[in-house]
CSV table of C-alpha atoms and ligand atoms in Angstrom, one decimal:
chain,number,residue,atom,x,y,z
A,1398,MET,CA,-52.2,112.0,3.6
A,1399,THR,CA,-54.3,109.1,2.3
A,1400,VAL,CA,-57.2,108.1,4.5
A,1401,VAL,CA,-57.5,104.3,4.9
A,1402,ALA,CA,-60.9,102.8,5.9
A,1403,GLN,CA,-60.9,100.5,9.0
A,1404,GLY,CA,-59.9,97.0,8.0
A,1405,GLN,CA,-58.9,98.0,4.4
A,1406,THR,CA,-55.7,96.5,3.1
A,1407,ARG,CA,-53.2,99.2,2.4
A,1408,ILE,CA,-51.3,99.4,-0.9
A,1409,MET,CA,-47.7,100.2,-0.3
A,1410,GLY,CA,-46.2,101.3,-3.7
A,1411,ILE,CA,-42.5,100.4,-4.2
A,1412,LEU,CA,-40.1,103.2,-5.1
A,1413,ASN,CA,-36.6,101.7,-5.5
A,1414,VAL,CA,-34.0,104.5,-5.8
A,1415,THR,CA,-31.3,102.0,-6.6
A,1416,THR,CA,-29.1,100.9,-9.5
A,1417,ASP,CA,-29.7,97.2,-9.2
A,1418,SER,CA,-33.1,96.2,-7.8
A,1419,PHE,CA,-34.3,93.2,-9.7
A,1420,SER,CA,-37.2,94.7,-11.5
A,1421,ASP,CA,-36.7,98.4,-11.6
A,1422,GLY,CA,-33.1,99.1,-10.7
A,1423,GLY,CA,-31.7,102.3,-12.3
A,1424,ARG,CA,-35.1,103.7,-13.4
A,1425,TYR,CA,-35.7,106.1,-10.5
A,1426,LEU,CA,-32.2,107.3,-9.5
A,1427,ASP,CA,-33.0,110.7,-10.8
A,1428,ARG,CA,-35.0,112.6,-8.1
A,1429,ASP,CA,-37.6,114.1,-10.5
A,1430,ALA,CA,-38.2,110.7,-12.1
A,1431,ALA,CA,-38.5,109.1,-8.6
A,1432,VAL,CA,-41.0,111.7,-7.4
A,1433,ALA,CA,-43.0,111.6,-10.6
A,1434,HIS,CA,-43.3,107.8,-10.3
A,1435,ALA,CA,-44.4,108.0,-6.7
A,1436,VAL,CA,-47.0,110.6,-7.4
A,1437,ASP,CA,-48.3,108.4,-10.2
A,1438,LEU,CA,-48.5,105.4,-7.8
A,1439,VAL,CA,-50.5,107.6,-5.4
A,1440,GLU,CA,-52.9,108.7,-8.1
A,1441,ARG,CA,-53.4,105.1,-9.0
A,1442,GLY,CA,-54.4,104.3,-5.4
A,1443,ALA,CA,-51.2,103.7,-3.3
A,1444,HIS,CA,-51.7,104.6,0.4
A,1445,ILE,CA,-48.0,104.6,1.2
A,1446,ILE,CA,-44.8,104.9,-0.8
A,1447,ASP,CA,-41.9,102.7,0.3
A,1448,VAL,CA,-38.7,104.5,-0.6
A,1449,GLY,CA,-35.5,102.4,-0.6
A,1450,GLY,CA,-31.9,103.2,-1.6
A,1451,GLU,CA,-30.3,99.8,-1.3
A,1452,SER,CA,-31.3,96.7,-3.3
A,1453,THR,CA,-31.9,93.6,-1.2
A,1454,ARG,CA,-32.2,91.0,-4.0
A,1455,PRO,CA,-30.2,87.8,-3.4
A,1456,GLY,CA,-26.5,88.3,-4.1
A,1457,ALA,CA,-26.7,92.2,-3.9
A,1458,SER,CA,-23.8,93.9,-2.2
A,1459,ARG,CA,-24.3,96.6,0.4
A,1460,VAL,CA,-24.5,100.3,-0.4
A,1461,ALA,CA,-22.6,102.9,1.6
A,1462,VAL,CA,-24.9,104.6,4.2
A,1463,SER,CA,-23.9,108.0,2.8
A,1464,GLU,CA,-24.9,106.9,-0.7
A,1465,GLU,CA,-28.2,105.4,0.5
A,1466,GLN,CA,-29.1,108.7,2.3
A,1467,ARG,CA,-28.1,110.7,-0.8
A,1468,ARG,CA,-30.5,108.7,-2.8
A,1469,VAL,CA,-33.5,108.5,-0.5
A,1470,LEU,CA,-33.6,111.7,1.6
A,1471,PRO,CA,-34.3,114.3,-1.1
A,1472,VAL,CA,-37.1,112.1,-2.5
A,1473,ILE,CA,-38.6,111.6,0.9
A,1474,ARG,CA,-38.6,115.3,1.5
A,1475,GLU,CA,-40.4,116.0,-1.8
A,1476,LEU,CA,-43.0,113.3,-1.2
A,1477,VAL,CA,-43.7,114.5,2.4
A,1478,ALA,CA,-44.1,118.0,1.0
A,1479,ARG,CA,-46.9,116.6,-1.2
A,1480,ASP,CA,-48.6,115.1,1.8
A,1481,ILE,CA,-47.7,111.5,0.8
A,1482,THR,CA,-47.3,108.9,3.5
A,1483,VAL,CA,-43.8,107.6,3.3
A,1484,SER,CA,-42.0,104.5,4.6
A,1485,VAL,CA,-38.3,104.1,4.3
A,1486,ASP,CA,-36.9,100.7,3.3
A,1487,THR,CA,-33.6,100.6,5.2
A,1488,MET,CA,-31.5,98.4,7.4
A,1489,ASN,CA,-29.5,101.4,8.7
A,1490,ALA,CA,-30.6,103.2,11.9
A,1491,SER,CA,-28.9,106.4,10.8
A,1492,THR,CA,-30.8,106.4,7.5
A,1493,ALA,CA,-34.1,105.6,9.4
A,1494,GLU,CA,-33.4,108.5,11.8
A,1495,ALA,CA,-32.7,110.9,8.9
A,1496,ALA,CA,-35.8,109.7,7.0
A,1497,ILE,CA,-38.0,110.2,10.1
A,1498,ALA,CA,-36.6,113.8,10.4
A,1499,ALA,CA,-37.5,114.2,6.8
A,1500,GLY,CA,-41.1,113.1,7.5
A,1501,ALA,CA,-41.2,109.4,6.9
A,1502,THR,CA,-43.7,107.7,9.3
A,1503,ILE,CA,-42.9,104.1,8.8
A,1504,VAL,CA,-39.5,102.3,9.0
A,1505,ASN,CA,-39.5,99.2,6.8
A,1506,ASP,CA,-36.4,97.1,7.8
A,1507,VAL,CA,-36.0,93.8,5.8
A,1508,SER,CA,-33.7,92.6,8.7
A,1509,GLY,CA,-36.4,93.4,11.3
A,1510,GLY,CA,-33.8,95.3,13.3
A,1511,LEU,CA,-31.2,92.6,13.2
A,1512,ALA,CA,-28.7,94.2,10.8
A,1513,ASP,CA,-28.0,97.3,12.8
A,1514,PRO,CA,-27.7,97.1,16.6
A,1515,GLU,CA,-28.9,100.8,16.9
A,1516,MET,CA,-32.2,100.1,15.1
A,1517,ASP,CA,-34.3,98.8,17.9
A,1518,GLU,CA,-33.5,101.7,20.2
A,1519,LEU,CA,-34.2,104.3,17.4
A,1520,VAL,CA,-37.6,102.7,16.6
A,1521,ILE,CA,-38.6,102.6,20.3
A,1522,ALA,CA,-37.4,106.1,21.1
A,1523,SER,CA,-39.1,107.6,18.1
A,1524,GLY,CA,-42.4,105.6,18.5
A,1525,ILE,CA,-42.5,105.1,14.7
A,1526,ARG,CA,-44.3,102.3,13.0
A,1527,PHE,CA,-41.8,99.5,12.3
A,1528,VAL,CA,-42.1,96.7,9.7
A,1529,VAL,CA,-40.3,93.7,11.2
A,1530,MET,CA,-39.5,91.4,8.3
A,1531,HIS,CA,-38.4,87.8,8.7
A,1532,TRP,CA,-34.7,87.7,7.9
A,1533,ARG,CA,-31.9,85.2,8.1
A,1534,GLY,CA,-28.9,87.1,7.1
A,1535,ALA,CA,-27.8,89.6,4.4
A,1536,SER,CA,-28.5,89.2,0.7
A,1537,ASP,CA,-25.0,87.7,0.0
A,1538,THR,CA,-25.6,84.8,2.4
A,1539,MET,CA,-29.4,84.3,2.5
A,1540,VAL,CA,-29.6,81.6,-0.2
A,1541,GLN,CA,-27.6,79.2,2.1
A,1542,ASN,CA,-29.9,80.0,5.0
A,1543,ALA,CA,-33.0,78.7,3.2
A,1544,HIS,CA,-33.3,75.6,5.2
A,1545,TYR,CA,-36.3,74.7,7.3
A,1546,ARG,CA,-37.9,71.7,8.8
A,1547,ASP,CA,-41.2,73.5,9.2
A,1548,VAL,CA,-41.0,76.8,7.4
A,1549,VAL,CA,-44.3,78.2,8.6
A,1550,GLY,CA,-43.7,77.3,12.3
A,1551,GLU,CA,-40.1,78.6,12.2
A,1552,VAL,CA,-40.8,81.9,10.4
A,1553,ILE,CA,-43.8,82.7,12.7
A,1554,GLY,CA,-41.8,81.6,15.7
A,1555,GLU,CA,-38.8,83.8,14.7
A,1556,LEU,CA,-41.1,86.8,14.0
A,1557,GLU,CA,-42.9,86.3,17.3
A,1558,LEU,CA,-39.5,86.2,19.1
A,1559,ARG,CA,-38.3,89.4,17.4
A,1560,ALA,CA,-41.6,91.2,18.3
A,1561,ALA,CA,-41.3,90.0,21.9
A,1562,GLN,CA,-37.7,91.3,22.1
A,1563,LEU,CA,-38.8,94.7,20.8
A,1564,ILE,CA,-41.7,94.8,23.3
A,1565,VAL,CA,-39.5,93.8,26.2
A,1566,LYS,CA,-37.1,96.6,25.2
A,1567,GLY,CA,-40.0,99.1,25.3
A,1568,ALA,CA,-41.7,99.1,21.9
A,1569,ASP,CA,-45.5,99.6,21.9
A,1570,PRO,CA,-47.1,96.6,20.2
A,1571,GLU,CA,-49.1,99.1,18.1
A,1572,GLN,CA,-45.9,100.1,16.4
A,1573,LEU,CA,-45.2,96.7,15.0
A,1574,ILE,CA,-46.1,95.2,11.6
A,1575,LEU,CA,-44.9,91.7,10.7
A,1576,ASP,CA,-43.8,90.5,7.3
A,1577,PRO,CA,-42.9,86.9,6.4
A,1578,GLY,CA,-40.1,88.1,4.1
A,1579,LEU,CA,-41.0,86.2,0.9
A,1580,GLY,CA,-37.9,85.3,-1.1
A,1581,PHE,CA,-35.5,86.2,1.7
A,1582,ALA,CA,-33.8,82.9,2.6
A,1583,LYS,CA,-36.9,81.2,1.1
A,1584,ASN,CA,-37.4,79.2,-2.0
A,1585,ALA,CA,-40.7,79.0,-4.0
A,1586,GLU,CA,-42.0,76.1,-1.9
A,1587,HIS,CA,-41.3,78.1,1.3
A,1588,ASN,CA,-43.0,81.2,0.0
A,1589,TRP,CA,-46.2,79.3,-1.0
A,1590,ALA,CA,-46.3,77.5,2.3
A,1591,LEU,CA,-46.1,80.9,4.1
A,1592,LEU,CA,-48.8,82.4,1.8
A,1593,GLY,CA,-51.0,79.3,2.2
A,1594,HIS,CA,-50.8,79.6,6.0
A,1595,LEU,CA,-51.1,83.4,6.3
A,1596,PRO,CA,-54.0,83.1,8.8
A,1597,ARG,CA,-51.5,81.6,11.2
A,1598,LEU,CA,-49.4,84.7,11.0
A,1599,THR,CA,-52.4,87.2,11.2
A,1600,ALA,CA,-53.6,85.1,14.2
A,1601,LEU,CA,-50.7,86.6,16.3
A,1602,GLY,CA,-52.8,89.8,16.4
A,1603,LEU,CA,-50.3,92.1,14.9
A,1604,PRO,CA,-50.7,93.8,11.4
A,1605,VAL,CA,-49.1,91.8,8.6
A,1606,LEU,CA,-47.5,93.1,5.4
A,1607,VAL,CA,-46.9,90.8,2.4
A,1608,GLY,CA,-44.3,91.6,-0.3
A,1609,ALA,CA,-44.7,89.1,-3.2
A,1610,SER,CA,-44.7,91.6,-6.0
A,1611,ARG,CA,-42.7,90.5,-9.1
A,1612,LYS,CA,-40.7,88.0,-7.1
A,1613,ARG,CA,-39.1,85.1,-8.9
A,1614,PHE,CA,-41.3,82.4,-7.4
A,1615,LEU,CA,-44.3,83.9,-9.3
A,1616,GLY,CA,-42.4,83.7,-12.6
A,1617,GLU,CA,-42.0,80.0,-12.0
A,1618,LEU,CA,-45.8,79.6,-12.4
A,1619,GLU,CA,-46.0,80.6,-16.0
A,1620,PRO,CA,-43.9,80.0,-19.2
A,1621,GLY,CA,-42.1,83.2,-20.1
A,1622,GLY,CA,-42.3,84.5,-16.5
A,1623,ASP,CA,-38.6,85.5,-16.6
A,1624,ASP,CA,-39.3,89.2,-17.0
A,1625,PRO,CA,-40.3,90.6,-13.6
A,1626,ALA,CA,-42.8,93.0,-15.2
A,1627,ASP,CA,-44.7,90.0,-16.6
A,1628,ARG,CA,-45.5,88.9,-13.0
A,1629,ASP,CA,-47.8,91.8,-12.2
A,1630,LEU,CA,-51.0,89.8,-12.7
A,1631,SER,CA,-49.9,87.0,-10.5
A,1632,SER,CA,-48.7,89.6,-8.0
A,1633,ALA,CA,-52.1,91.2,-7.9
A,1634,VAL,CA,-53.8,87.8,-7.4
A,1635,VAL,CA,-51.6,87.1,-4.5
A,1636,ALA,CA,-52.5,90.6,-3.1
A,1637,GLY,CA,-56.2,89.8,-3.4
A,1638,LEU,CA,-55.9,86.5,-1.7
A,1639,ALA,CA,-53.7,88.0,1.1
A,1640,ALA,CA,-56.3,90.7,1.6
A,1641,ARG,CA,-59.0,88.0,2.0
A,1642,ASP,CA,-56.8,86.6,4.8
A,1643,GLY,CA,-56.9,90.0,6.5
A,1644,VAL,CA,-53.5,91.4,5.9
A,1645,TRP,CA,-52.8,95.0,6.9
A,1646,GLY,CA,-50.9,95.8,3.7
A,1647,VAL,CA,-49.3,94.6,0.4
A,1648,ARG,CA,-46.1,96.0,-1.0
A,1649,VAL,CA,-46.4,96.2,-4.8
A,1650,HIS,CA,-45.0,97.6,-8.0
A,1651,ASP,CA,-48.3,97.7,-10.0
A,1652,VAL,CA,-50.8,99.6,-8.0
A,1653,THR,CA,-53.6,99.6,-10.6
A,1654,LEU,CA,-53.9,95.9,-10.9
A,1655,THR,CA,-53.5,95.5,-7.1
A,1656,ARG,CA,-56.3,98.0,-6.5
A,1657,THR,CA,-58.6,95.9,-8.7
A,1658,ALA,CA,-57.6,92.7,-6.9
A,1659,LEU,CA,-58.3,94.3,-3.5
A,1660,ALA,CA,-61.6,95.6,-4.7
A,1661,VAL,CA,-62.6,92.1,-5.8
A,1662,ALA,CA,-61.5,90.7,-2.5
A,1663,GLY,CA,-63.5,93.3,-0.6
A,1664,ALA,CA,-66.6,92.7,-2.7
A,1665,TRP,CA,-66.3,89.0,-2.1
A,1666,GLN,CA,-65.9,89.6,1.6
A,1667,ASN,CA,-69.0,91.8,1.6
A,1668,GLY,CA,-70.9,89.2,-0.3
A,1669,ALA,CA,-70.0,86.6,2.4
A,1670,ALA,CA,-71.2,88.9,5.2
A,1671,ARG,CA,-74.7,89.4,3.6
B,450,LIG,N1,-39.0,92.9,-0.5
B,450,LIG,C1,-38.0,93.6,-1.1
B,450,LIG,C2,-37.6,94.8,-0.5
B,450,LIG,N2,-38.2,95.3,0.6
B,450,LIG,N3,-39.7,95.0,2.4
B,450,LIG,C3,-40.7,94.2,3.0
B,450,LIG,N4,-41.2,94.7,4.1
B,450,LIG,N5,-41.1,93.1,2.4
B,450,LIG,C4,-40.6,92.5,1.3
B,450,LIG,O1,-41.0,91.4,0.9
B,450,LIG,C5,-39.6,93.3,0.6
B,450,LIG,C6,-39.1,94.5,1.2
B,450,LIG,C7,-37.4,93.1,-2.4
B,450,LIG,O2,-38.2,93.5,-3.5
B,450,LIG,P1,-37.9,94.8,-4.4
B,450,LIG,O3,-36.5,94.7,-4.9
B,450,LIG,O4,-38.9,94.7,-5.5
B,450,LIG,O5,-38.1,96.0,-3.6
C-alpha cells in the first residue's frame, strides 16, 4: 500500500486491459504484461493503479460484462497480492462488486453511477470510494451531447446534483471523488474551460480527480500531436497545474513525467508559503 502525504496529489496510473483504448489498446491484454506494466508504474511513483477492461473512447462499443471481468479480475487479484492500491474503471455494478471482492478499494465509474441502476446501491452498501465522473451518455452518443451554454456551470451543477443524489441515498460524502470527465461529451474548448476553472470544482469541498492524459485536445496544441504517446509532456504540465489547484489526484499514462511535474508544483507551493 502506498502512503500518500496529507494534501499530496495522488498519481493514478492507467492500466487498460482492452483491445481498443485510444493510446494503449491491445498492449496489456496478457495478464503478465498487464501486471508487469502496473508494477513498473508503481515503481515510478504511481499511488493507485486504475484497471479497466472496457474502452470508453468516443465511438467505442460496449464490451460484454463477462469479458470485462475476465480481463480485469485476474489482474486486480495479482496487484492486490502485491499490496498495490487498485481502482477499477467500470460502469458495471457486477464488475465493481467482483473487483471489490478481489481487493479493489476504489470504483472509478466514467458514468458516475448513471449507466447501471445497481451501481449507487453497491457503492453505498460497500462504503467504497467512488469516482463520480461527469457523463452525458455512452461513448457512441457522447459527441452529440457536447452542447453547453456554460460548460463550467453545467458540469459542476450536474456533478453536484449526482453527489447530492448519492448522499441522499445514504452515501458518506467522504466516499466521493468528483471528476470533470475531460473529453467525455466535451470538445477542446470545453476541456480547457473546465481546467481553467478547476478551483470552482474543488471549492465544492470534495476531492477532485483530473484525467487529461494523452487526450486529443492536448494533441491539438502542437504540430505532430496526432500520436497519443507524444502528448505525455503536455499531460504532465496539465497534471502540475491541476496539482497547484489542489486536486486530489491525476489519472495518467506517464508516471515519471507526472511525478516531476507534481514535484515542481509542490516546490512552487512551498516557495509561496515561505
Ligand atoms: N478517461 C478515460 C477512462 N477513464 N476515468 C476517469 N475517472 N476520468 C477520465 O478522464 C477517464 C477515465 C479515457 O482515457 P483512457 O482510454 O486513456 O483510459
